Tab-separated table of C-alpha atoms and ligand atoms in Angstrom:
chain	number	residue	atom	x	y	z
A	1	UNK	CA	193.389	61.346	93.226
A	2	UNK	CA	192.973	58.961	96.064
A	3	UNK	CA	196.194	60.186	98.399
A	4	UNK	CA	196.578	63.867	99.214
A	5	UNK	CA	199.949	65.634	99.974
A	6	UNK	CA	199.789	68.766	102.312
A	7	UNK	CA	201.919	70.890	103.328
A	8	UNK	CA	201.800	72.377	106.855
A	9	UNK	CA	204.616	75.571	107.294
A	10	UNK	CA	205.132	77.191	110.546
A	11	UNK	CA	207.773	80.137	110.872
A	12	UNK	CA	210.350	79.539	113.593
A	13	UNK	CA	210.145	81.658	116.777
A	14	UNK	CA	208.858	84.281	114.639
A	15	UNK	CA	208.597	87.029	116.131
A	16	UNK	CA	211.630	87.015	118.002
A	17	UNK	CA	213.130	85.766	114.321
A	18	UNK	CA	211.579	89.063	112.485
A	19	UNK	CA	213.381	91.031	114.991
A	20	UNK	CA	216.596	89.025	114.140
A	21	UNK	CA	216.152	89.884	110.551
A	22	UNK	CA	215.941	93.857	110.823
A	23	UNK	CA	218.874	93.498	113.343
A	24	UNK	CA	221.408	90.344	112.561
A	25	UNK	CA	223.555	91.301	115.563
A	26	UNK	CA	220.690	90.039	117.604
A	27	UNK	CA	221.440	86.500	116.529
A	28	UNK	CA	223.756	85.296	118.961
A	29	UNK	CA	222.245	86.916	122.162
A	30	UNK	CA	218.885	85.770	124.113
A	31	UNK	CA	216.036	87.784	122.240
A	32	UNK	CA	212.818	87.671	124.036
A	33	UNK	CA	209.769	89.930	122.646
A	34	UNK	CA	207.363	91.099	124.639
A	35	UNK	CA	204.002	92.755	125.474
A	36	UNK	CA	204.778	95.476	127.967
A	37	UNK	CA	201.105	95.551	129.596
A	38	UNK	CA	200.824	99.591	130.467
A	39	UNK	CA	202.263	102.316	132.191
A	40	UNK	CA	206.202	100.993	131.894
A	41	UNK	CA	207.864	98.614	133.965
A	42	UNK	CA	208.399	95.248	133.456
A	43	UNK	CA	204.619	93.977	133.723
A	44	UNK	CA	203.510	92.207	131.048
A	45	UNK	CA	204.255	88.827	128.868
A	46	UNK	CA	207.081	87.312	126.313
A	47	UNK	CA	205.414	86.865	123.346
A	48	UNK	CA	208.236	84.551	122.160
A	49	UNK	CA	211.678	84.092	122.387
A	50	UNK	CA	214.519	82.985	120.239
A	51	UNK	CA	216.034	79.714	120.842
A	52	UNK	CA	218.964	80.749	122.603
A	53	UNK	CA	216.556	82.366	125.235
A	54	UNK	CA	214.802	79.369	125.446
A	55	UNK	CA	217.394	77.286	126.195
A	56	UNK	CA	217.781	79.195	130.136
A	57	UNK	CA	214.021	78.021	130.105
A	58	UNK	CA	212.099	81.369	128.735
A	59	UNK	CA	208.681	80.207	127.504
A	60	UNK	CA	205.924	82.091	125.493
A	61	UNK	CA	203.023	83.487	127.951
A	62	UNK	CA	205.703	83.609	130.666
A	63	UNK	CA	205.978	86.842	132.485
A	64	UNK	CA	208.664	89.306	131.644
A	65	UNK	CA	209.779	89.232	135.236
A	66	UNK	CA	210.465	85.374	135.289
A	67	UNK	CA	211.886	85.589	132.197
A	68	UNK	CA	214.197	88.240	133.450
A	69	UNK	CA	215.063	86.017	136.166
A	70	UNK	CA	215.507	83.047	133.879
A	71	UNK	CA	218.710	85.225	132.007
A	72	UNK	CA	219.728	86.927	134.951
A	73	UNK	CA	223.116	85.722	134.403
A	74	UNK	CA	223.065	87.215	130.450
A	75	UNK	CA	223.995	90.030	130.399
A	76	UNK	CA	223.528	90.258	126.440
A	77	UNK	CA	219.910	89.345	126.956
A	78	UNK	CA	217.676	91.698	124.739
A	79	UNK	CA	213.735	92.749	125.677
A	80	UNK	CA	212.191	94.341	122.618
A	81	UNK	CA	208.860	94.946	122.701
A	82	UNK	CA	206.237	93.604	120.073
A	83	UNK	CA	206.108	95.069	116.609
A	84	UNK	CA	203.497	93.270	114.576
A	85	UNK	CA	203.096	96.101	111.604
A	86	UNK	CA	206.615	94.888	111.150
A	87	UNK	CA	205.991	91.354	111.523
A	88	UNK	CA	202.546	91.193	109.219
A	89	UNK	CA	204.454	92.622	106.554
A	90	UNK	CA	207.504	89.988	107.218
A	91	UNK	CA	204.503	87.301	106.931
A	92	UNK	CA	202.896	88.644	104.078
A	93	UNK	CA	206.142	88.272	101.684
A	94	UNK	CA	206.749	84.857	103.614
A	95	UNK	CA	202.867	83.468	102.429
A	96	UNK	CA	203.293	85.050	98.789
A	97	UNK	CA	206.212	82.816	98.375
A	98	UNK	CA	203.827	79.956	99.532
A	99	UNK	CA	200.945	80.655	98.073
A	100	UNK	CA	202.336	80.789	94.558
A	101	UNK	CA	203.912	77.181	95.382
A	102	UNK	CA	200.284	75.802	96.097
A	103	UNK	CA	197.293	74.315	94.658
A	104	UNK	CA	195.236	75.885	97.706
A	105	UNK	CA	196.603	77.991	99.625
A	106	UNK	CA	194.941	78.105	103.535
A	107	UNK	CA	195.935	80.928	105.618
A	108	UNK	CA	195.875	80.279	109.405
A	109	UNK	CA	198.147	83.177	111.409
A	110	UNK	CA	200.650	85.216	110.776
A	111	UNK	CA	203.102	82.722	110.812
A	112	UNK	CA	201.294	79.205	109.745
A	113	UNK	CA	199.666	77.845	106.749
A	114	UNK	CA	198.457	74.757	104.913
A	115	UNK	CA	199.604	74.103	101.140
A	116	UNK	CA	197.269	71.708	99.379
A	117	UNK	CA	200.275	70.801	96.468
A	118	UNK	CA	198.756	67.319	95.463
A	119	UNK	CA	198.054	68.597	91.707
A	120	UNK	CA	201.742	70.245	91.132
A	121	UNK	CA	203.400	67.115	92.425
A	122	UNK	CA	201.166	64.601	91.016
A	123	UNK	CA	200.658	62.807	94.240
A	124	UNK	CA	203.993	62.169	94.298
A	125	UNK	CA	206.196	62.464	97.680
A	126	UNK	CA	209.361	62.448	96.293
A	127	UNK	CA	208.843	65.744	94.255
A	128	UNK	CA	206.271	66.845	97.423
A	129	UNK	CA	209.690	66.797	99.208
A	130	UNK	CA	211.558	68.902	96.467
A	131	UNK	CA	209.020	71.615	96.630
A	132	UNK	CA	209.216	71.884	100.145
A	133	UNK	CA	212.490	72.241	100.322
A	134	UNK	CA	212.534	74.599	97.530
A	135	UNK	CA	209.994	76.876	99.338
A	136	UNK	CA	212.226	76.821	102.615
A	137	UNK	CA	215.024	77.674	100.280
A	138	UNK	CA	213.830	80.254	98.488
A	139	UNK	CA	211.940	81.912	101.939
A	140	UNK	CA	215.014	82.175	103.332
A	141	UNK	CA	217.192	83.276	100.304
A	142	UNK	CA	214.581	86.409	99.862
A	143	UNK	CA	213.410	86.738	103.399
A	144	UNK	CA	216.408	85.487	105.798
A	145	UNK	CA	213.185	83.613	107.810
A	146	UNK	CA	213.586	79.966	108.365
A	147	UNK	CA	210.377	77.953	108.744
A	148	UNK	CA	209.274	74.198	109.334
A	149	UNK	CA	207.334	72.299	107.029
A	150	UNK	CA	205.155	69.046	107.561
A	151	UNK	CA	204.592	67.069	104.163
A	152	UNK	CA	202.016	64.257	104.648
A	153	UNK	CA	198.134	62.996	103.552
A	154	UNK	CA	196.728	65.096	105.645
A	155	UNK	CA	196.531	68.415	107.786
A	156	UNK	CA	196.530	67.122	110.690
A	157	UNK	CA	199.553	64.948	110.143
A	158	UNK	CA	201.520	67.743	108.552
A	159	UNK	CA	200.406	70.168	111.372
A	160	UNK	CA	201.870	67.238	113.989
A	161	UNK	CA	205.074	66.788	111.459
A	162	UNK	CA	206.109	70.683	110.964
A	163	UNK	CA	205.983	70.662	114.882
A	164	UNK	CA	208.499	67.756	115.221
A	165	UNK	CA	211.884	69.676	113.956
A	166	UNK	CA	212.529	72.915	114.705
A	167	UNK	CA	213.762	75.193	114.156
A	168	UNK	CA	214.489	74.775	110.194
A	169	UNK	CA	212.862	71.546	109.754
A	170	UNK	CA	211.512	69.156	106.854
A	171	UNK	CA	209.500	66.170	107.960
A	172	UNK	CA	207.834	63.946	105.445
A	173	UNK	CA	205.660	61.371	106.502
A	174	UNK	CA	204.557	59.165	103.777
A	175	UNK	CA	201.245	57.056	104.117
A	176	UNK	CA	202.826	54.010	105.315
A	177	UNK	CA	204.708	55.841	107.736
A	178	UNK	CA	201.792	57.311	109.871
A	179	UNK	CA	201.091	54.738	112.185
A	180	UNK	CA	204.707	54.484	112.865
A	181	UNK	CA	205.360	57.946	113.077
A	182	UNK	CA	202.437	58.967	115.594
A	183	UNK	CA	202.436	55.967	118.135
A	184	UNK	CA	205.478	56.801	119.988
A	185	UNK	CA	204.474	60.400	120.329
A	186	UNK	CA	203.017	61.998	123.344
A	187	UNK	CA	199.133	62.423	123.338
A	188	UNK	CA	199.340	66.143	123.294
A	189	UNK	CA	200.825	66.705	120.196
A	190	UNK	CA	197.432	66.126	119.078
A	191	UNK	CA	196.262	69.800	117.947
A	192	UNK	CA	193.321	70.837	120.231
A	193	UNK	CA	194.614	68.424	123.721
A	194	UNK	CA	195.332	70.779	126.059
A	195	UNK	CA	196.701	70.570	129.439
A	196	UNK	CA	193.217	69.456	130.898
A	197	UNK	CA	192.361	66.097	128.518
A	198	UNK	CA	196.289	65.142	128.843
A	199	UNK	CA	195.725	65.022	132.476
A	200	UNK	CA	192.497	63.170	131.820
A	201	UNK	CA	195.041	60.806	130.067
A	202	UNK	CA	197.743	60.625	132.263
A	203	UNK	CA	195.526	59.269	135.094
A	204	UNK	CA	194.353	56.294	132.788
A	205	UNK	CA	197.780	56.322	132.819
A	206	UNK	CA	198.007	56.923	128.792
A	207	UNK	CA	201.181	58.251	127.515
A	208	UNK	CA	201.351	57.666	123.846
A	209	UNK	CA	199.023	57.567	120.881
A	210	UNK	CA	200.277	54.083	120.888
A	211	UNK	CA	198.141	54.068	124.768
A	212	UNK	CA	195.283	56.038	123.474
A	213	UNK	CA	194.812	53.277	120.501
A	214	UNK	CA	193.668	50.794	123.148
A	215	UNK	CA	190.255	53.158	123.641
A	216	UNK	CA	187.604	52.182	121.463
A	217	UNK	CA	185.722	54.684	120.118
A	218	UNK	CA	182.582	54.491	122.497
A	219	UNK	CA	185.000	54.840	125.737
A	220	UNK	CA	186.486	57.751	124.126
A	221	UNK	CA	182.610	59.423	123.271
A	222	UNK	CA	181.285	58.666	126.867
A	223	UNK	CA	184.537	60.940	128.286
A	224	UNK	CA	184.557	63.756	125.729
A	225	UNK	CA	181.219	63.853	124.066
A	226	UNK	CA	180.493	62.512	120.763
A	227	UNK	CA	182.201	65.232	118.707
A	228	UNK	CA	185.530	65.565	120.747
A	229	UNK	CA	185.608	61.569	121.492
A	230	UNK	CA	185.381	61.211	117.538
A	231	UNK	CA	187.836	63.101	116.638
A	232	UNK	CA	190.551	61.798	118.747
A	233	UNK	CA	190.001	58.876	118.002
A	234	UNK	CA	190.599	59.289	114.099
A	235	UNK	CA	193.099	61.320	114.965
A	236	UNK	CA	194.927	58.590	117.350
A	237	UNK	CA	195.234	56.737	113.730
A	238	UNK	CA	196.486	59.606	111.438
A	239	UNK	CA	192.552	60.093	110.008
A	240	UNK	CA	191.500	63.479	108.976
A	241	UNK	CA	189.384	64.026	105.848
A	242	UNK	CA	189.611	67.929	106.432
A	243	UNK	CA	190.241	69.886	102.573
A	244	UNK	CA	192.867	72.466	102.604
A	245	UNK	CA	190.223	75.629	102.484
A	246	UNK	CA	191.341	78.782	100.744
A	247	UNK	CA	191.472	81.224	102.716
A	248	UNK	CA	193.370	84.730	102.814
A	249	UNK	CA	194.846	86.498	105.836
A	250	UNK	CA	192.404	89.266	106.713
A	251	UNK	CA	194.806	91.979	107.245
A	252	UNK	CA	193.884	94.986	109.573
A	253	UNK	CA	195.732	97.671	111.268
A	254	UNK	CA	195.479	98.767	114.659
A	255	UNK	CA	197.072	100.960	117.203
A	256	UNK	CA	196.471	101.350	121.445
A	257	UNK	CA	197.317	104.363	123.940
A	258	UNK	CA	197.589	104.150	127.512
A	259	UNK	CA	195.952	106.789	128.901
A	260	UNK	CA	197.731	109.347	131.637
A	261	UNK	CA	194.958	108.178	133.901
A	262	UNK	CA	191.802	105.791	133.923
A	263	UNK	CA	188.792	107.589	132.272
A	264	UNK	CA	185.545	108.192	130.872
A	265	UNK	CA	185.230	111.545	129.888
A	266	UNK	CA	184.785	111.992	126.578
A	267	UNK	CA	186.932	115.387	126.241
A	268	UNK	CA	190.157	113.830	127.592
A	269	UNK	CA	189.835	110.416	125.647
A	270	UNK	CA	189.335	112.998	122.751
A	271	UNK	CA	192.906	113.778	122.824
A	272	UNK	CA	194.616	110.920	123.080
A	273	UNK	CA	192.006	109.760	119.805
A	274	UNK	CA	193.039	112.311	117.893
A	275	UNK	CA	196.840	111.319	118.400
A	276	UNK	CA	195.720	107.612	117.600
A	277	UNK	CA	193.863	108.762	114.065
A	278	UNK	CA	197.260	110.721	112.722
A	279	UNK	CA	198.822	107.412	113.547
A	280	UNK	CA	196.544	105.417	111.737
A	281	UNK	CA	196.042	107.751	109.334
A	282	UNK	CA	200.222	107.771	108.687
A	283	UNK	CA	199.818	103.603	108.543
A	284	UNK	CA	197.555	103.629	106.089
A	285	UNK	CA	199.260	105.789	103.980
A	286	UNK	CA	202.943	104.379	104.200
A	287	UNK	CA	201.458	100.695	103.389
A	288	UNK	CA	198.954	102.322	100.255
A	289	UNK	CA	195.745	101.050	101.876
A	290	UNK	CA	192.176	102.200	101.683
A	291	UNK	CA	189.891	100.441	103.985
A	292	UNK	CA	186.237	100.423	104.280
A	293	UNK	CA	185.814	99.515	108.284
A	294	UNK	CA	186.779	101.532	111.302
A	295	UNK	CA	186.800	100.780	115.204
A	296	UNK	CA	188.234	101.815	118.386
A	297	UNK	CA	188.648	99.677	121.234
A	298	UNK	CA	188.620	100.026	125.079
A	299	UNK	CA	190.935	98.375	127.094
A	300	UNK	CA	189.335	98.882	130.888
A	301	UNK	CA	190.620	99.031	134.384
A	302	UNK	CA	189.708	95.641	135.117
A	303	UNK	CA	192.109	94.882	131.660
A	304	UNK	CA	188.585	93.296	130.062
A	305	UNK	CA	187.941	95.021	126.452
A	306	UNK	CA	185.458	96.353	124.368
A	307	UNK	CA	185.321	96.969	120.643
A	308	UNK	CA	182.932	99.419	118.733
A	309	UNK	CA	183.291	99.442	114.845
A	310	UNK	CA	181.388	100.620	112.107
A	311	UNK	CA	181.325	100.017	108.170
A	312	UNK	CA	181.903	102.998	105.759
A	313	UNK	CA	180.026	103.061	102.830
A	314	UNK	CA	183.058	103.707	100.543
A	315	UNK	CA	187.113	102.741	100.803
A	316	UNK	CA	188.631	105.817	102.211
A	317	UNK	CA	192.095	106.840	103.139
A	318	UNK	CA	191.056	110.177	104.466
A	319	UNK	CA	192.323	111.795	107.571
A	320	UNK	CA	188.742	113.679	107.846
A	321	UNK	CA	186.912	110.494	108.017
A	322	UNK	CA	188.985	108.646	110.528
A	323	UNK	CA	188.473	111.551	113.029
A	324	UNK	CA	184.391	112.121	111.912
A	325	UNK	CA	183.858	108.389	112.563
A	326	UNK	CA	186.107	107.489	115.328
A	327	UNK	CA	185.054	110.281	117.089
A	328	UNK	CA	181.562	109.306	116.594
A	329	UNK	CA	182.238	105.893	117.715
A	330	UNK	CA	183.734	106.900	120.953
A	331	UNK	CA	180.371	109.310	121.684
A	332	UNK	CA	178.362	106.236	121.517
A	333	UNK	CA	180.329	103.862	123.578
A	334	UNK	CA	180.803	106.480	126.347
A	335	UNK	CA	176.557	106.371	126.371
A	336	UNK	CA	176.494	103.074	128.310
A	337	UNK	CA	180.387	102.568	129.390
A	338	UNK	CA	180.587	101.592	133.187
A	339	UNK	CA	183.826	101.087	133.440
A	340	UNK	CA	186.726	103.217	133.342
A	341	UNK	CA	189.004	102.974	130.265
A	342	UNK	CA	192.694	102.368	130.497
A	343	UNK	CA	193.756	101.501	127.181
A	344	UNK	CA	192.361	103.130	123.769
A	345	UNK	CA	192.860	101.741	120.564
A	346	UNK	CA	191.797	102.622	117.083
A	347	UNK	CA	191.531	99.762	114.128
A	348	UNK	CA	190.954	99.545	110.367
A	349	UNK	CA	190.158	96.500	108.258
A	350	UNK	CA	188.889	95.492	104.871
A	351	UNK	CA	191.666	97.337	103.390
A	352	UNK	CA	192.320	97.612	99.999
A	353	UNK	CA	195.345	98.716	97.803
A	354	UNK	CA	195.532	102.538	97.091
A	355	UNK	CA	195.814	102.546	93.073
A	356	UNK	CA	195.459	105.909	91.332
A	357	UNK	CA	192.216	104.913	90.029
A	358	UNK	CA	190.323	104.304	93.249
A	359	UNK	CA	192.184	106.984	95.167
A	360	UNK	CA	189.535	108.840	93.162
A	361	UNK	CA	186.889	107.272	93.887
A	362	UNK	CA	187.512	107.783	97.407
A	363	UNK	CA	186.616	111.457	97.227
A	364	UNK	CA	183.373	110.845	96.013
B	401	DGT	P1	208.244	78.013	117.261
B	401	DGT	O1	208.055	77.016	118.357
B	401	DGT	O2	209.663	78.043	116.753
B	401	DGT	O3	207.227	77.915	116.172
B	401	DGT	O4	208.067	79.442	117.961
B	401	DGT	P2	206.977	80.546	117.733
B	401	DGT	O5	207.359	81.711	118.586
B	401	DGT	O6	206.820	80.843	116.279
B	401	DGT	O7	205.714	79.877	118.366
B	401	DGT	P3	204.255	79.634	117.806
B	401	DGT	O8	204.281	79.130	116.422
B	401	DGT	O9	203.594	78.787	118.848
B	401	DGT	O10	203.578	81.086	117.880
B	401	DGT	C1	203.706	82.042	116.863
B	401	DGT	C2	203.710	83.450	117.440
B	401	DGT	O11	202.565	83.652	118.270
B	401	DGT	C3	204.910	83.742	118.347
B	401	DGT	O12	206.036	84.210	117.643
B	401	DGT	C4	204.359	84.749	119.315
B	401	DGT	C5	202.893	84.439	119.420
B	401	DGT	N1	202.616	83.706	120.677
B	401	DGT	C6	202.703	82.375	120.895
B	401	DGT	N2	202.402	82.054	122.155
B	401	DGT	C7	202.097	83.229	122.773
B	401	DGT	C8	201.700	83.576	124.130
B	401	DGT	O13	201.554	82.749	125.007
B	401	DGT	N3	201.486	84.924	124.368
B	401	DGT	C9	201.625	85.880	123.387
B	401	DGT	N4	201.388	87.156	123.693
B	401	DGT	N5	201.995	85.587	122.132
B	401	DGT	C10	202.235	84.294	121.817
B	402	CA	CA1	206.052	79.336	114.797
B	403	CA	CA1	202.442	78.698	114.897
């Protein structure tokens, strides 16, 4: 089939959303979620907020205390901090829903994904745009989330196109409709154009993709390399020959202590590990998961981190095992750890389901 139809879905200010879900009186106050940095306080970042917070100007990345500022005069303004156990699980049920509505199915983060749906609709737009609004329909008859879905040729069009409405929107951009579609908008809706290359732009004086069409391909490789200059040019012209890939979300588990004080001794980050492996332990156990990879993590006093992990030979879900290998993880990064350690975290991945047949197994 010579013309593709992908699907690009993006959950709405999810986080902040997920926390409106478990919570529904949240929905008509400012929500922002955030990631308290350590020790209490206010230090740290919003994560996201929910579009009523946004509206006084509260941003993603922002510091908690601007964004404190920003609602000063809310008093109904609500600070949760992050939960992403929570929202994983609110994402996994969202992408089942998806995935069984796709050809391909291409996982990106928690909250985004790319449908390739060009078999099931037979090329077809006008029953591409049924299916997508049956899958917002049906994610937010069995989920309460609202998402926003890009329908076009391409990924990199639908990626652009989910982006354009939202919350709770449905964009279709057929093939003729691309060129009309992307010249008006600004440069940096192109995915990967960050601040720095739309400031590049802006003193050429470039608004537009319409602007950036009047670079030829060679001006565009002699400012951002061959690879870069290539690709926004296609891109300036709706071009992107990039196959829906699929791909899985590689689910893991983690949880992070801050420790009384900054430290490297191995008998007081001892304790706080062995309060971290009943909690991981616990996780594992409520969501039926054996996995096969453990790891702590460091979070130093100069905030940079460091990871040590190790692969088990079997699945396990056994308490025993998460303290015999953490705790010989933690011996060997103390060996050559400068630094002191602030933050210590403890991680599992390649997990797989507890059934009653390879519980057994796991004793062996
Ligand atoms: P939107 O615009 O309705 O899609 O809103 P979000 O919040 O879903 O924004 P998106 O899709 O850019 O990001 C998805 C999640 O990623 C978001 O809920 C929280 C997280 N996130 C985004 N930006 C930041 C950031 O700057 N810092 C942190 N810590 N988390 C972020
Ligand atoms: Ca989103
Ligand atoms: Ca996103």
């Amino acid at each position: 089939m010579d013309n593709r139809i992908v699907f690009h879905i993006d959950f709405d200010y999810f986080y902040a959303q997920c926390e409106e879900i478990r919570t529904p009186e949240l929905k008509s106050k400012p929500v922002c979620v955030c990631v308290f940095s350590d020790r209490g306080g206010d230090s740290g970042a919003i994560a996201t907020a929910n579009y009523i917070a946004r509206e006084s100007g509260v941003k993603s990345g922002m510091p908690i205390i601007f964004a404190k500022k920003k609602l000063s005069g809310k008093n109904d303004a609500i600070f949760l901090p992050v939960d992403f156990d929570y929202y994983s699980e609110i994402s996994e049920r969202a992408m089942q829903i998806m995935k069984e509505n796709s050809d391909t199915f291409e996982y990106v983060g928690r909250d985004e994904a790319y449908l390739e749906v060009t078999k099931r609709t037979q090329g077809d737009f006008k029953k591409a745009s049924h299916l997508a609004q049956q899958v917002k329909n049906i994610i937010r008859e069995k989920i309460r989330l609202t998402c926003s879905i890009g329908v076009s040729p391409n990924k990199l069009i639908s990626k652009i196109a989910s982006d354009f409405k939202k919350p709770d929107g449905l964009t279709v951009i057929m093939p003729e409709e691309v060129e009309s579609f992307l010249e008006p908008l600004k440069i940096r809706v192109i995915p990967g154009i960050g601040k720095k290359t739309e400031e590049q732009f802006v003193k050429m004086n470039f608004a537009t993709i319409k602007d950036l069409k009047k670079l030829d391909v060679f001006a565009l490789n002699r400012e951002f390399g061959r690879k870069i200059g290539t690709y926004i040019f296609n891109s300036a012209r709706g071009i992107d020959n990039e196959p829906v890939k699929e791909r899985e979300p590689t689910i893991q588990y983690s949880k992070i202590i801050t420790l009384k004080e900054d430290s490297k001794d191995y008998g007081f980050l001892l304790e706080s590990l062995h309060i971290l492996c009943d909690e991981i332990h616990e996780v594992a156990n409520k969501n039926n998961k054996m996995f096969k990879s453990l790891g702590i993590q460091f979070v130093q006093s100069d905030l940079t981190t460091r990871t040590k992990s190790r692969m088990l030979k079997n699945p396990t879900n056994s308490l025993e095992e998460i303290h015999k290998n953490s705790e010989q993880l933690l011996k060997e990064a103390l060996i050559d750890q400068e630094g002191m350690v602030r933050r210590l975290g403890i991680k599992i991945s390649e997990l797989s389901d507890l059934t009653g047949q390879s519980s057994i197994t796991s004793y062996f």
